Every structure is written in structure tokens, then in C-alpha cells.
Amino acid sequence: MSNWIDSGGDQPCLCCARPTNCKTKRRRSGSATRWRGLTRLAGALVLVALAAPIGQARDRGQFANTNADLKTWFDGLRSGKGPCCSDADGSALSDSDWDSKDGHYRVRLPRYGSGLEGQPVELVWVDVPEDAVISEPNRVGRTMVWPIYGYMGVTVRCFMPGSMT
């Protein structure tokens, strides 16, 4: 290509090289830009304030008559994956929702942490990792599981087997 430079290759545009060739552009004053930023910030704060009541925790009184010793025991439960958190985070399972075969456990849990209202809940069998099993004696007698719902699906953080009667 003989006239590569003449065709515009690697040559700055005339507007950048010679400011006199460019149309003068009016720049916004600093106060107008500042006000625009403040209105965006105020709008974001209003949206956060409107959304905050939706995510509040509620005490429905379901743990008002809990035994203090039992609560302390639940709060101290740990598996190989870490603390189980509390009895409020765990779910009691019926005997038909867990199984033991060859020393390994599996539980039936909802596929998603929260279902859509009016839609049936889809239950899936999940293998319990060996390090999620709580080895200390079960003081409540019922089988409990502490599931974790993430983008990869449902996993088990803690599992405390009960008696299969």
C-alpha cells in the first residue's frame, strides 16, 4: 500500500492535532455534574431504604420455650466442615427422608432453598459427605440436617442421624 499514511494509518486525527479545526464543545460546569451525582446517590439511597424492610429477620416466637442447655448444645455442634450454627438453621427429617447404606448416609432435601408459591417442591437425594456427620451422641433423638444452598446446588454442612424406628 503506497499511500498508507495518506489514507489515515497511524496518523492522529486533525481534531486532536489541531484544536482550531475542531468545533468548540461546551464543557459542563462543575456544579451541574456535581448535582447529577448527588441526585443519583439520593435515588440509590431511597431504593435501599424501600427494599430494607423486605429482608428483615422476624422472631415468630417459635424458640421462646427452648431449653437453655439444649440451645447451648446446638450452638456448639460441629462437624468436620465447621460449626453447624444452631437448631434454627437445621431441619428435622422424617425416617423416610434419610437412608443409610454401607456406612454412608443420604438425605432427601428440596432442590432449591425456597420454592415458588403454588409450585410443588422438588426433592432430591443428596449424599452426605463423611466429614459432615456429627459423631457425638444425639441429645434430641430426631434426625437433623443442616443444608447449604449455593449456585452448584444443595450440599450438606452437618448431619446428625437419629434412630430409624
Short mmCIF file of C-alpha atoms in Angstrom, two decimals:
data_model
loop_
_atom_site.label_atom_id
_atom_site.label_comp_id
_atom_site.label_asym_id
_atom_site.label_seq_id
_atom_site.Cartn_x
_atom_site.Cartn_y
_atom_site.Cartn_z
CA MET A 1 0.00 0.00 0.00
CA SER A 2 1.81 3.07 -1.20
CA ASN A 3 -0.24 5.79 0.43
CA TRP A 4 -0.82 4.14 3.80
CA ILE A 5 0.00 7.31 5.76
CA ASP A 6 -2.17 9.39 3.42
CA SER A 7 -5.10 7.07 3.99
CA GLY A 8 -5.03 7.75 7.75
CA GLY A 9 -2.91 4.94 9.22
CA ASP A 10 -1.17 5.84 12.50
CA GLN A 11 -1.83 9.49 11.91
CA PRO A 12 -3.61 11.45 14.62
CA CYS A 13 -6.95 12.87 13.64
CA LEU A 14 -6.94 16.52 12.71
CA CYS A 15 -9.22 17.41 15.56
CA CYS A 16 -6.68 16.15 18.10
CA ALA A 17 -3.61 17.56 16.36
CA ARG A 18 -5.00 20.98 15.56
CA PRO A 19 -7.63 22.18 18.03
CA THR A 20 -8.52 25.04 15.72
CA ASN A 21 -10.05 22.58 13.24
CA CYS A 22 -12.48 21.17 15.82
CA LYS A 23 -15.82 22.57 16.69
CA THR A 24 -15.73 24.03 20.11
CA LYS A 25 -17.61 21.91 22.57
CA ARG A 26 -19.14 23.39 25.59
CA ARG A 27 -17.99 21.73 28.77
CA ARG A 28 -20.41 21.23 31.60
CA SER A 29 -19.79 23.33 34.60
CA GLY A 30 -18.64 21.53 37.72
CA SER A 31 -21.83 22.28 39.66
CA ALA A 32 -24.12 20.59 37.11
CA THR A 33 -22.02 17.43 37.21
CA ARG A 34 -21.97 17.55 40.99
CA TRP A 35 -25.77 17.83 41.17
CA ARG A 36 -26.20 14.91 38.81
CA GLY A 37 -24.01 12.74 41.04
CA LEU A 38 -25.88 13.82 44.16
CA THR A 39 -29.27 13.01 42.64
CA ARG A 40 -28.03 9.55 41.62
CA LEU A 41 -26.76 8.95 45.15
CA ALA A 42 -30.05 10.14 46.66
CA GLY A 43 -32.01 7.86 44.32
CA ALA A 44 -29.88 4.86 45.28
CA LEU A 45 -30.37 5.61 48.99
CA VAL A 46 -34.14 5.83 48.52
CA LEU A 47 -34.17 2.44 46.76
CA VAL A 48 -32.14 0.86 49.56
CA ALA A 49 -34.46 2.35 52.18
CA LEU A 50 -37.52 0.99 50.36
CA ALA A 51 -36.00 -2.50 49.99
CA ALA A 52 -34.70 -2.79 53.58
CA PRO A 53 -37.98 -3.90 55.27
CA ILE A 54 -38.28 -6.84 52.88
CA GLY A 55 -35.15 -8.55 54.22
CA GLN A 56 -35.70 -8.09 57.95
CA ALA A 57 -35.42 -11.02 60.31
CA ARG A 58 -38.50 -11.92 62.31
CA ASP A 59 -38.92 -13.58 65.65
CA ARG A 60 -42.14 -15.58 65.46
CA GLY A 61 -41.66 -16.90 68.99
CA GLN A 62 -41.02 -20.50 67.94
CA PHE A 63 -37.90 -20.69 70.17
CA ALA A 64 -39.31 -18.88 73.21
CA ASN A 65 -39.64 -22.01 75.36
CA THR A 66 -36.37 -23.64 74.31
CA ASN A 67 -34.31 -25.35 76.97
CA ALA A 68 -31.18 -23.23 77.61
CA ASP A 69 -28.90 -26.28 77.96
CA LEU A 70 -30.20 -27.76 74.72
CA LYS A 71 -29.73 -24.43 72.92
CA THR A 72 -26.13 -24.22 74.15
CA TRP A 73 -25.54 -27.78 72.95
CA PHE A 74 -26.99 -26.98 69.50
CA ASP A 75 -24.90 -23.80 69.23
CA GLY A 76 -21.74 -25.82 69.94
CA LEU A 77 -22.36 -28.59 67.39
CA ARG A 78 -19.56 -29.01 64.87
CA SER A 79 -18.83 -31.35 62.03
CA GLY A 80 -15.64 -31.74 60.02
CA LYS A 81 -16.95 -28.96 57.78
CA GLY A 82 -17.24 -26.46 60.65
CA PRO A 83 -19.91 -25.24 63.05
CA CYS A 84 -23.49 -26.25 62.36
CA CYS A 85 -24.69 -22.85 63.65
CA SER A 86 -27.89 -23.56 65.57
CA ASP A 87 -31.06 -25.62 65.76
CA ALA A 88 -32.83 -22.80 63.95
CA ASP A 89 -30.67 -23.42 60.87
CA GLY A 90 -31.17 -27.18 60.86
CA SER A 91 -34.13 -29.18 59.63
CA ALA A 92 -35.60 -32.26 61.24
CA LEU A 93 -36.04 -35.18 58.87
CA SER A 94 -38.61 -37.93 58.95
CA ASP A 95 -37.31 -41.50 58.73
CA SER A 96 -38.38 -41.75 55.09
CA ASP A 97 -36.19 -38.76 54.16
CA TRP A 98 -32.85 -40.27 55.10
CA ASP A 99 -31.13 -43.52 54.43
CA SER A 100 -28.01 -45.43 55.48
CA LYS A 101 -26.27 -47.94 53.25
CA ASP A 102 -22.79 -49.43 53.72
CA GLY A 103 -21.97 -46.83 56.37
CA HIS A 104 -22.85 -43.87 54.13
CA TYR A 105 -25.80 -41.56 54.61
CA ARG A 106 -28.01 -39.79 52.13
CA VAL A 107 -30.86 -37.37 52.72
CA ARG A 108 -33.79 -36.12 50.67
CA LEU A 109 -33.88 -32.32 50.52
CA PRO A 110 -35.57 -29.64 48.43
CA ARG A 111 -33.52 -28.90 45.31
CA TYR A 112 -33.77 -25.15 45.93
CA GLY A 113 -33.70 -23.28 49.23
CA SER A 114 -37.03 -21.60 48.66
CA GLY A 115 -39.76 -22.69 46.31
CA LEU A 116 -42.15 -20.58 44.30
CA GLU A 117 -45.51 -20.18 45.91
CA GLY A 118 -48.06 -22.57 44.47
CA GLN A 119 -45.37 -24.74 42.86
CA PRO A 120 -44.60 -28.24 44.16
CA VAL A 121 -41.26 -28.61 45.92
CA GLU A 122 -38.83 -30.86 44.06
CA LEU A 123 -36.98 -33.20 46.43
CA VAL A 124 -33.62 -34.74 45.52
CA TRP A 125 -31.41 -37.31 47.24
CA VAL A 126 -28.09 -35.83 48.38
CA ASP A 127 -25.13 -37.90 49.59
CA VAL A 128 -23.86 -36.78 52.98
CA PRO A 129 -20.07 -36.25 53.00
CA GLU A 130 -18.22 -38.25 55.67
CA ASP A 131 -16.89 -35.09 57.31
CA ALA A 132 -20.41 -33.63 57.64
CA VAL A 133 -21.60 -36.37 60.00
CA ILE A 134 -21.74 -35.33 63.66
CA SER A 135 -20.12 -38.04 65.76
CA GLU A 136 -21.32 -37.04 69.24
CA PRO A 137 -24.50 -38.54 70.75
CA ASN A 138 -27.81 -37.15 69.54
CA ARG A 139 -29.47 -35.45 72.52
CA VAL A 140 -32.74 -34.64 70.73
CA GLY A 141 -33.39 -38.07 69.24
CA ARG A 142 -34.56 -36.84 65.84
CA THR A 143 -32.52 -36.85 62.66
CA MET A 144 -31.36 -33.39 61.67
CA VAL A 145 -29.60 -31.91 58.67
CA TRP A 146 -28.08 -28.51 58.02
CA PRO A 147 -28.21 -27.95 54.24
CA ILE A 148 -26.33 -25.29 52.29
CA TYR A 149 -27.87 -23.96 49.09
CA GLY A 150 -25.50 -22.46 46.54
CA TYR A 151 -25.10 -21.94 42.84
CA MET A 152 -23.83 -25.53 42.48
CA GLY A 153 -26.95 -26.96 44.13
CA VAL A 154 -27.60 -28.27 47.62
CA THR A 155 -24.91 -29.72 49.87
CA VAL A 156 -24.87 -30.85 53.50
CA ARG A 157 -22.83 -28.97 56.10
CA CYS A 158 -23.87 -31.06 59.11
CA PHE A 159 -25.86 -34.26 59.55
CA MET A 160 -26.93 -35.81 62.85
CA PRO A 161 -28.52 -39.26 62.45
CA GLY A 162 -31.41 -40.28 64.65
CA SER A 163 -32.85 -43.66 65.36
CA MET A 164 -34.61 -45.40 62.48
CA THR A 165 -37.74 -46.75 64.15
#
